């Protein structure tokens, strides 16, 4: 199973900057992409097409949107549908990122609607879960992950090939803070997620990739990638520069 290394560019880079980073990354990865890696870039909506067009013809890069609205079309001002994302040439979408949960106030039910609609519409999904520091300190890690996963994955389309759904564990207290979760924290949370997924999606659970995200850097990527049940990384800040992201991909 290939490990996924994904870049979440958040609200950074205009089209020109995004295209330039894709070109730089492509030039570095040209002959050096390890066989056991898949790479996904999540630019902003506005720079998605420019990013895709900047990639060489036989690119190893895959692309995705950072959000999606769970409807085919209609009166949803400011929103973007799965078919628009597919039409732009992207094949992935992020759902449930903690910044959308906490800043935009998306709840588990809405994240679940987005996840199932996106999958049913043909997009592959990286569904994000993770606890706040307050929840962790209150001993609620298992309950929070259980609530998030059960609602996010409540109505998965069937059949669903396992490579189309990826789960990202991103402890909120480690995102953009410079604080990486310790190895034991990551192992514990990923084991809980694997166990919960067993009940939700059944036997194909061992083919479902679980990514870790939260202050991943070139210096800690290799160590995290070796941990049990870590099937890849979701990277924010350290994915903005091609050379730093390439080091993480090749870690
Ligand atoms: C993220 O936003 O998904 C993320 C993991 O950010 P950072 O790597 O900057 O902590």
mmCIF file of C-alpha atoms and ligand atoms in Angstrom:
data_model
loop_
_atom_site.group_PDB
_atom_site.id
_atom_site.type_symbol
_atom_site.label_atom_id
_atom_site.label_comp_id
_atom_site.label_asym_id
_atom_site.label_seq_id
_atom_site.Cartn_x
_atom_site.Cartn_y
_atom_site.Cartn_z
ATOM 1 C CA UNK A 1 0.000 0.000 0.000
ATOM 2 C CA UNK A 2 1.488 3.351 -1.027
ATOM 3 C CA UNK A 3 1.786 6.017 1.661
ATOM 4 C CA UNK A 4 0.068 9.296 0.844
ATOM 5 C CA UNK A 5 1.865 12.578 1.433
ATOM 6 C CA UNK A 6 -0.654 15.413 1.089
ATOM 7 C CA UNK A 7 -0.132 19.185 1.033
ATOM 8 C CA UNK A 8 -2.825 21.449 2.473
ATOM 9 C CA UNK A 9 -2.006 24.923 1.187
ATOM 10 C CA UNK A 10 -4.950 26.463 3.056
ATOM 11 C CA UNK A 11 -5.599 30.144 2.148
ATOM 12 C CA UNK A 12 -2.093 30.680 0.756
ATOM 13 C CA UNK A 13 -0.678 31.311 -2.729
ATOM 14 C CA UNK A 14 -2.302 33.066 -5.675
ATOM 15 C CA UNK A 15 -2.565 31.170 -8.971
ATOM 16 C CA UNK A 16 0.884 32.199 -10.154
ATOM 17 C CA UNK A 17 2.559 31.245 -6.877
ATOM 18 C CA UNK A 18 0.712 27.930 -6.753
ATOM 19 C CA UNK A 19 1.693 27.100 -10.340
ATOM 20 C CA UNK A 20 5.309 27.968 -9.596
ATOM 21 C CA UNK A 21 5.413 25.685 -6.555
ATOM 22 C CA UNK A 22 3.901 22.838 -8.596
ATOM 23 C CA UNK A 23 6.580 23.348 -11.268
ATOM 24 C CA UNK A 24 9.381 23.431 -8.684
ATOM 25 C CA UNK A 25 8.053 20.333 -6.941
ATOM 26 C CA UNK A 26 7.648 18.497 -10.252
ATOM 27 C CA UNK A 27 11.226 19.334 -11.204
ATOM 28 C CA UNK A 28 12.537 17.950 -7.893
ATOM 29 C CA UNK A 29 10.358 14.837 -7.968
ATOM 30 C CA UNK A 30 10.939 14.060 -11.618
ATOM 31 C CA UNK A 31 13.323 11.174 -10.960
ATOM 32 C CA UNK A 32 13.222 10.930 -7.217
ATOM 33 C CA UNK A 33 9.647 10.060 -6.210
ATOM 34 C CA UNK A 34 9.906 6.910 -4.108
ATOM 35 C CA UNK A 35 7.786 4.126 -5.536
ATOM 36 C CA UNK A 36 5.800 3.748 -2.345
ATOM 37 C CA UNK A 37 4.461 7.311 -2.264
ATOM 38 C CA UNK A 38 1.361 9.039 -3.606
ATOM 39 C CA UNK A 39 1.320 12.844 -3.515
ATOM 40 C CA UNK A 40 -1.800 14.996 -3.343
ATOM 41 C CA UNK A 41 -1.838 18.810 -3.421
ATOM 42 C CA UNK A 42 -4.789 20.758 -2.024
ATOM 43 C CA UNK A 43 -4.523 24.355 -3.323
ATOM 44 C CA UNK A 44 -7.239 26.981 -2.772
ATOM 45 C CA UNK A 45 -10.239 26.767 -5.103
ATOM 46 C CA UNK A 46 -9.059 29.822 -7.001
ATOM 47 C CA UNK A 47 -5.619 28.374 -7.782
ATOM 48 C CA UNK A 48 -6.700 24.773 -8.347
ATOM 49 C CA UNK A 49 -6.855 24.899 -12.151
ATOM 50 C CA UNK A 50 -3.611 26.851 -12.467
ATOM 51 C CA UNK A 51 -1.903 24.288 -10.214
ATOM 52 C CA UNK A 52 -3.186 21.376 -12.283
ATOM 53 C CA UNK A 53 -2.181 23.014 -15.573
ATOM 54 C CA UNK A 54 1.302 23.721 -14.225
ATOM 55 C CA UNK A 55 1.993 20.023 -13.695
ATOM 56 C CA UNK A 56 3.801 18.157 -16.493
ATOM 57 C CA UNK A 57 1.831 15.765 -18.687
ATOM 58 C CA UNK A 58 2.811 12.550 -16.925
ATOM 59 C CA UNK A 59 2.735 14.093 -13.498
ATOM 60 C CA UNK A 60 2.894 11.986 -10.376
ATOM 61 C CA UNK A 61 0.975 14.697 -8.524
ATOM 62 C CA UNK A 62 -2.724 14.381 -7.754
ATOM 63 C CA UNK A 63 -4.881 17.363 -6.872
ATOM 64 C CA UNK A 64 -7.811 18.095 -4.602
ATOM 65 C CA UNK A 65 -10.011 20.866 -3.228
ATOM 66 C CA UNK A 66 -10.008 21.915 0.414
ATOM 67 C CA UNK A 67 -13.783 21.891 0.729
ATOM 68 C CA UNK A 68 -16.989 20.950 -1.113
ATOM 69 C CA UNK A 69 -20.700 21.613 -0.784
ATOM 70 C CA UNK A 70 -22.989 18.567 -0.613
ATOM 71 C CA UNK A 71 -25.342 19.423 -3.490
ATOM 72 C CA UNK A 72 -25.265 18.966 -7.259
ATOM 73 C CA UNK A 73 -25.965 22.623 -8.092
ATOM 74 C CA UNK A 74 -28.357 25.393 -7.097
ATOM 75 C CA UNK A 75 -28.744 28.451 -4.887
ATOM 76 C CA UNK A 76 -25.737 28.019 -2.586
ATOM 77 C CA UNK A 77 -23.917 31.319 -2.898
ATOM 78 C CA UNK A 78 -20.164 31.015 -2.561
ATOM 79 C CA UNK A 79 -20.133 27.227 -2.587
ATOM 80 C CA UNK A 80 -18.501 24.734 -4.959
ATOM 81 C CA UNK A 81 -19.990 21.377 -6.012
ATOM 82 C CA UNK A 82 -18.218 18.038 -6.543
ATOM 83 C CA UNK A 83 -18.805 18.202 -10.301
ATOM 84 C CA UNK A 84 -17.112 21.623 -10.461
ATOM 85 C CA UNK A 85 -14.087 20.205 -8.653
ATOM 86 C CA UNK A 86 -13.964 17.200 -10.982
ATOM 87 C CA UNK A 87 -14.381 19.522 -13.970
ATOM 88 C CA UNK A 88 -11.357 21.536 -12.826
ATOM 89 C CA UNK A 89 -9.329 18.303 -13.106
ATOM 90 C CA UNK A 90 -9.079 17.460 -9.404
ATOM 91 C CA UNK A 91 -9.963 14.095 -7.937
ATOM 92 C CA UNK A 92 -9.768 14.602 -4.154
ATOM 93 C CA UNK A 93 -11.387 16.730 -1.487
ATOM 94 C CA UNK A 94 -10.675 17.371 2.188
ATOM 95 C CA UNK A 95 -13.609 17.155 4.584
ATOM 96 C CA UNK A 96 -13.808 17.982 8.264
ATOM 97 C CA UNK A 97 -10.542 19.892 8.529
ATOM 98 C CA UNK A 98 -10.303 21.299 12.046
ATOM 99 C CA UNK A 99 -10.109 24.870 10.755
ATOM 100 C CA UNK A 100 -13.497 24.382 9.085
ATOM 101 C CA UNK A 101 -14.897 22.675 12.175
ATOM 102 C CA UNK A 102 -13.655 25.350 14.568
ATOM 103 C CA UNK A 103 -13.548 28.602 12.571
ATOM 104 C CA UNK A 104 -16.432 28.006 10.135
ATOM 105 C CA UNK A 105 -18.366 25.963 12.761
ATOM 106 C CA UNK A 106 -19.047 22.891 10.639
ATOM 107 C CA UNK A 107 -20.500 20.094 12.740
ATOM 108 C CA UNK A 108 -20.101 16.324 12.424
ATOM 109 C CA UNK A 109 -23.436 15.900 10.629
ATOM 110 C CA UNK A 110 -22.497 18.424 7.932
ATOM 111 C CA UNK A 111 -19.030 16.901 7.531
ATOM 112 C CA UNK A 112 -20.801 13.557 7.086
ATOM 113 C CA UNK A 113 -23.074 14.956 4.368
ATOM 114 C CA UNK A 114 -20.090 16.402 2.531
ATOM 115 C CA UNK A 115 -18.128 13.154 2.799
ATOM 116 C CA UNK A 116 -20.884 10.895 1.493
ATOM 117 C CA UNK A 117 -22.001 13.287 -1.254
ATOM 118 C CA UNK A 118 -18.448 13.833 -2.480
ATOM 119 C CA UNK A 119 -17.742 10.086 -2.594
ATOM 120 C CA UNK A 120 -21.054 9.356 -4.322
ATOM 121 C CA UNK A 121 -20.221 12.069 -6.862
ATOM 122 C CA UNK A 122 -16.902 10.465 -7.795
ATOM 123 C CA UNK A 123 -14.438 12.438 -5.684
ATOM 124 C CA UNK A 124 -11.994 10.676 -3.383
ATOM 125 C CA UNK A 125 -12.038 11.997 0.176
ATOM 126 C CA UNK A 126 -9.524 12.713 2.920
ATOM 127 C CA UNK A 127 -11.763 13.003 5.989
ATOM 128 C CA UNK A 128 -10.085 14.748 8.922
ATOM 129 C CA UNK A 129 -10.682 14.035 12.598
ATOM 130 C CA UNK A 130 -8.932 15.079 15.788
ATOM 131 C CA UNK A 131 -9.421 16.264 19.326
ATOM 132 C CA UNK A 132 -8.792 19.656 20.932
ATOM 133 C CA UNK A 133 -6.364 19.970 23.841
ATOM 134 C CA UNK A 134 -9.322 20.470 26.182
ATOM 135 C CA UNK A 135 -10.950 17.251 24.977
ATOM 136 C CA UNK A 136 -7.676 15.315 25.280
ATOM 137 C CA UNK A 137 -7.057 16.600 28.803
ATOM 138 C CA UNK A 138 -10.600 15.659 29.786
ATOM 139 C CA UNK A 139 -9.855 12.047 28.722
ATOM 140 C CA UNK A 140 -12.278 12.265 25.786
ATOM 141 C CA UNK A 141 -9.955 11.170 22.956
ATOM 142 C CA UNK A 142 -11.833 7.931 22.207
ATOM 143 C CA UNK A 143 -15.292 9.541 22.434
ATOM 144 C CA UNK A 144 -14.376 12.465 20.197
ATOM 145 C CA UNK A 145 -12.834 10.239 17.531
ATOM 146 C CA UNK A 146 -15.797 7.882 17.739
ATOM 147 C CA UNK A 147 -18.367 10.693 17.343
ATOM 148 C CA UNK A 148 -16.453 12.275 14.483
ATOM 149 C CA UNK A 149 -15.854 9.039 12.585
ATOM 150 C CA UNK A 150 -19.292 7.562 13.115
ATOM 151 C CA UNK A 151 -21.012 10.700 11.849
ATOM 152 C CA UNK A 152 -18.510 11.522 9.112
ATOM 153 C CA UNK A 153 -18.737 8.029 7.669
ATOM 154 C CA UNK A 154 -22.400 7.388 8.478
ATOM 155 C CA UNK A 155 -23.677 7.114 4.934
ATOM 156 C CA UNK A 156 -20.873 5.840 2.767
ATOM 157 C CA UNK A 157 -21.879 4.842 -0.745
ATOM 158 C CA UNK A 158 -21.531 1.123 -1.457
ATOM 159 C CA UNK A 159 -19.580 -0.488 -2.898
ATOM 160 C CA UNK A 160 -16.647 1.796 -2.137
ATOM 161 C CA UNK A 161 -13.112 0.826 -3.042
ATOM 162 C CA UNK A 162 -10.891 1.362 -0.013
ATOM 163 C CA UNK A 163 -8.341 3.594 -1.738
ATOM 164 C CA UNK A 164 -11.041 6.267 -2.305
ATOM 165 C CA UNK A 165 -11.496 7.074 1.374
ATOM 166 C CA UNK A 166 -8.601 8.217 3.534
ATOM 167 C CA UNK A 167 -8.797 9.335 7.165
ATOM 168 C CA UNK A 168 -6.457 11.997 8.542
ATOM 169 C CA UNK A 169 -5.814 12.177 12.278
ATOM 170 C CA UNK A 170 -4.989 15.784 13.100
ATOM 171 C CA UNK A 171 -4.922 16.673 16.795
ATOM 172 C CA UNK A 172 -6.124 20.283 16.834
ATOM 173 C CA UNK A 173 -3.456 21.279 19.340
ATOM 174 C CA UNK A 174 -0.709 20.197 16.916
ATOM 175 C CA UNK A 175 -1.930 22.026 13.815
ATOM 176 C CA UNK A 176 0.121 25.070 12.896
ATOM 177 C CA UNK A 177 1.464 25.269 16.456
ATOM 178 C CA UNK A 178 4.893 23.709 15.962
ATOM 179 C CA UNK A 179 3.883 21.044 18.527
ATOM 180 C CA UNK A 180 3.985 17.592 16.985
ATOM 181 C CA UNK A 181 2.118 14.846 18.791
ATOM 182 C CA UNK A 182 4.492 12.379 20.437
ATOM 183 C CA UNK A 183 4.962 8.921 18.926
ATOM 184 C CA UNK A 184 2.867 7.312 21.654
ATOM 185 C CA UNK A 185 0.013 9.785 21.118
ATOM 186 C CA UNK A 186 0.037 9.090 17.386
ATOM 187 C CA UNK A 187 0.173 5.307 17.818
ATOM 188 C CA UNK A 188 -2.685 5.415 20.344
ATOM 189 C CA UNK A 189 -4.957 7.615 18.224
ATOM 190 C CA UNK A 190 -4.285 5.720 14.985
ATOM 191 C CA UNK A 191 -5.023 2.393 16.715
ATOM 192 C CA UNK A 192 -8.324 3.799 18.003
ATOM 193 C CA UNK A 193 -9.198 5.020 14.504
ATOM 194 C CA UNK A 194 -8.351 1.638 12.935
ATOM 195 C CA UNK A 195 -10.526 -0.105 15.538
ATOM 196 C CA UNK A 196 -13.446 2.282 15.017
ATOM 197 C CA UNK A 197 -13.159 1.934 11.231
ATOM 198 C CA UNK A 198 -13.461 -1.834 11.601
ATOM 199 C CA UNK A 199 -17.003 -1.405 12.913
ATOM 200 C CA UNK A 200 -17.908 1.304 10.416
ATOM 201 C CA UNK A 201 -16.515 -0.056 7.175
ATOM 202 C CA UNK A 202 -15.773 -3.695 7.924
ATOM 203 C CA UNK A 203 -13.141 -5.953 6.486
ATOM 204 C CA UNK A 204 -11.541 -3.554 4.014
ATOM 205 C CA UNK A 205 -10.397 -1.457 6.978
ATOM 206 C CA UNK A 206 -6.806 -2.655 6.669
ATOM 207 C CA UNK A 207 -6.632 -1.074 3.220
ATOM 208 C CA UNK A 208 -7.917 2.279 4.500
ATOM 209 C CA UNK A 209 -5.050 4.680 4.832
ATOM 210 C CA UNK A 210 -4.788 6.779 7.996
ATOM 211 C CA UNK A 211 -2.643 9.909 7.710
ATOM 212 C CA UNK A 212 -1.121 11.929 10.527
ATOM 213 C CA UNK A 213 -1.195 15.731 10.370
ATOM 214 C CA UNK A 214 0.072 18.390 12.760
ATOM 215 C CA UNK A 215 3.354 20.297 12.487
ATOM 216 C CA UNK A 216 5.018 17.699 10.266
ATOM 217 C CA UNK A 217 8.422 18.929 9.062
ATOM 218 C CA UNK A 218 11.307 17.462 7.057
ATOM 219 C CA UNK A 219 13.030 16.758 10.403
ATOM 220 C CA UNK A 220 10.259 14.584 11.901
ATOM 221 C CA UNK A 221 8.559 13.073 8.825
ATOM 222 C CA UNK A 222 10.617 9.863 8.582
ATOM 223 C CA UNK A 223 10.131 9.037 12.247
ATOM 224 C CA UNK A 224 6.346 9.548 12.085
ATOM 225 C CA UNK A 225 6.034 7.559 8.851
ATOM 226 C CA UNK A 226 7.577 4.527 10.586
ATOM 227 C CA UNK A 227 4.891 4.376 13.286
ATOM 228 C CA UNK A 228 2.286 1.645 13.329
ATOM 229 C CA UNK A 229 -0.912 2.467 11.432
ATOM 230 C CA UNK A 230 0.583 5.644 9.927
ATOM 231 C CA UNK A 231 -0.122 5.399 6.207
ATOM 232 C CA UNK A 232 0.932 8.891 5.249
ATOM 233 C CA UNK A 233 1.037 12.540 6.242
ATOM 234 C CA UNK A 234 -1.110 15.639 5.804
ATOM 235 C CA UNK A 235 1.156 18.667 5.826
ATOM 236 C CA UNK A 236 0.243 22.361 6.145
ATOM 237 C CA UNK A 237 2.994 24.915 6.731
ATOM 238 C CA UNK A 238 5.903 22.734 5.620
ATOM 239 C CA UNK A 239 4.196 21.962 2.296
ATOM 240 C CA UNK A 240 4.254 25.564 1.089
ATOM 241 C CA UNK A 241 7.847 25.423 -0.143
ATOM 242 C CA UNK A 242 8.681 22.834 -2.791
ATOM 243 C CA UNK A 243 12.053 21.848 -1.334
ATOM 244 C CA UNK A 244 10.728 21.314 2.188
ATOM 245 C CA UNK A 245 7.688 19.368 0.944
ATOM 246 C CA UNK A 246 9.868 17.243 -1.356
ATOM 247 C CA UNK A 247 12.039 16.292 1.627
ATOM 248 C CA UNK A 248 8.929 15.122 3.481
ATOM 249 C CA UNK A 249 7.726 13.148 0.451
ATOM 250 C CA UNK A 250 11.086 11.415 0.138
ATOM 251 C CA UNK A 251 11.572 10.908 3.903
HETATM 252 C C1 LIG B 1 -3.084 21.006 8.384
HETATM 253 O O1 LIG B 1 -3.578 22.110 8.310
HETATM 254 O O2 LIG B 1 -3.696 20.046 7.897
HETATM 255 C C2 LIG B 1 -1.794 20.862 9.068
HETATM 256 C C3 LIG B 1 -1.411 19.667 9.435
HETATM 257 O O3 LIG B 1 -1.068 22.009 9.297
HETATM 258 P P1 LIG B 1 0.443 22.120 9.859
HETATM 259 O O4 LIG B 1 1.261 21.070 9.167
HETATM 260 O O5 LIG B 1 0.877 23.504 9.526
HETATM 261 O O6 LIG B 1 0.361 21.863 11.334
#
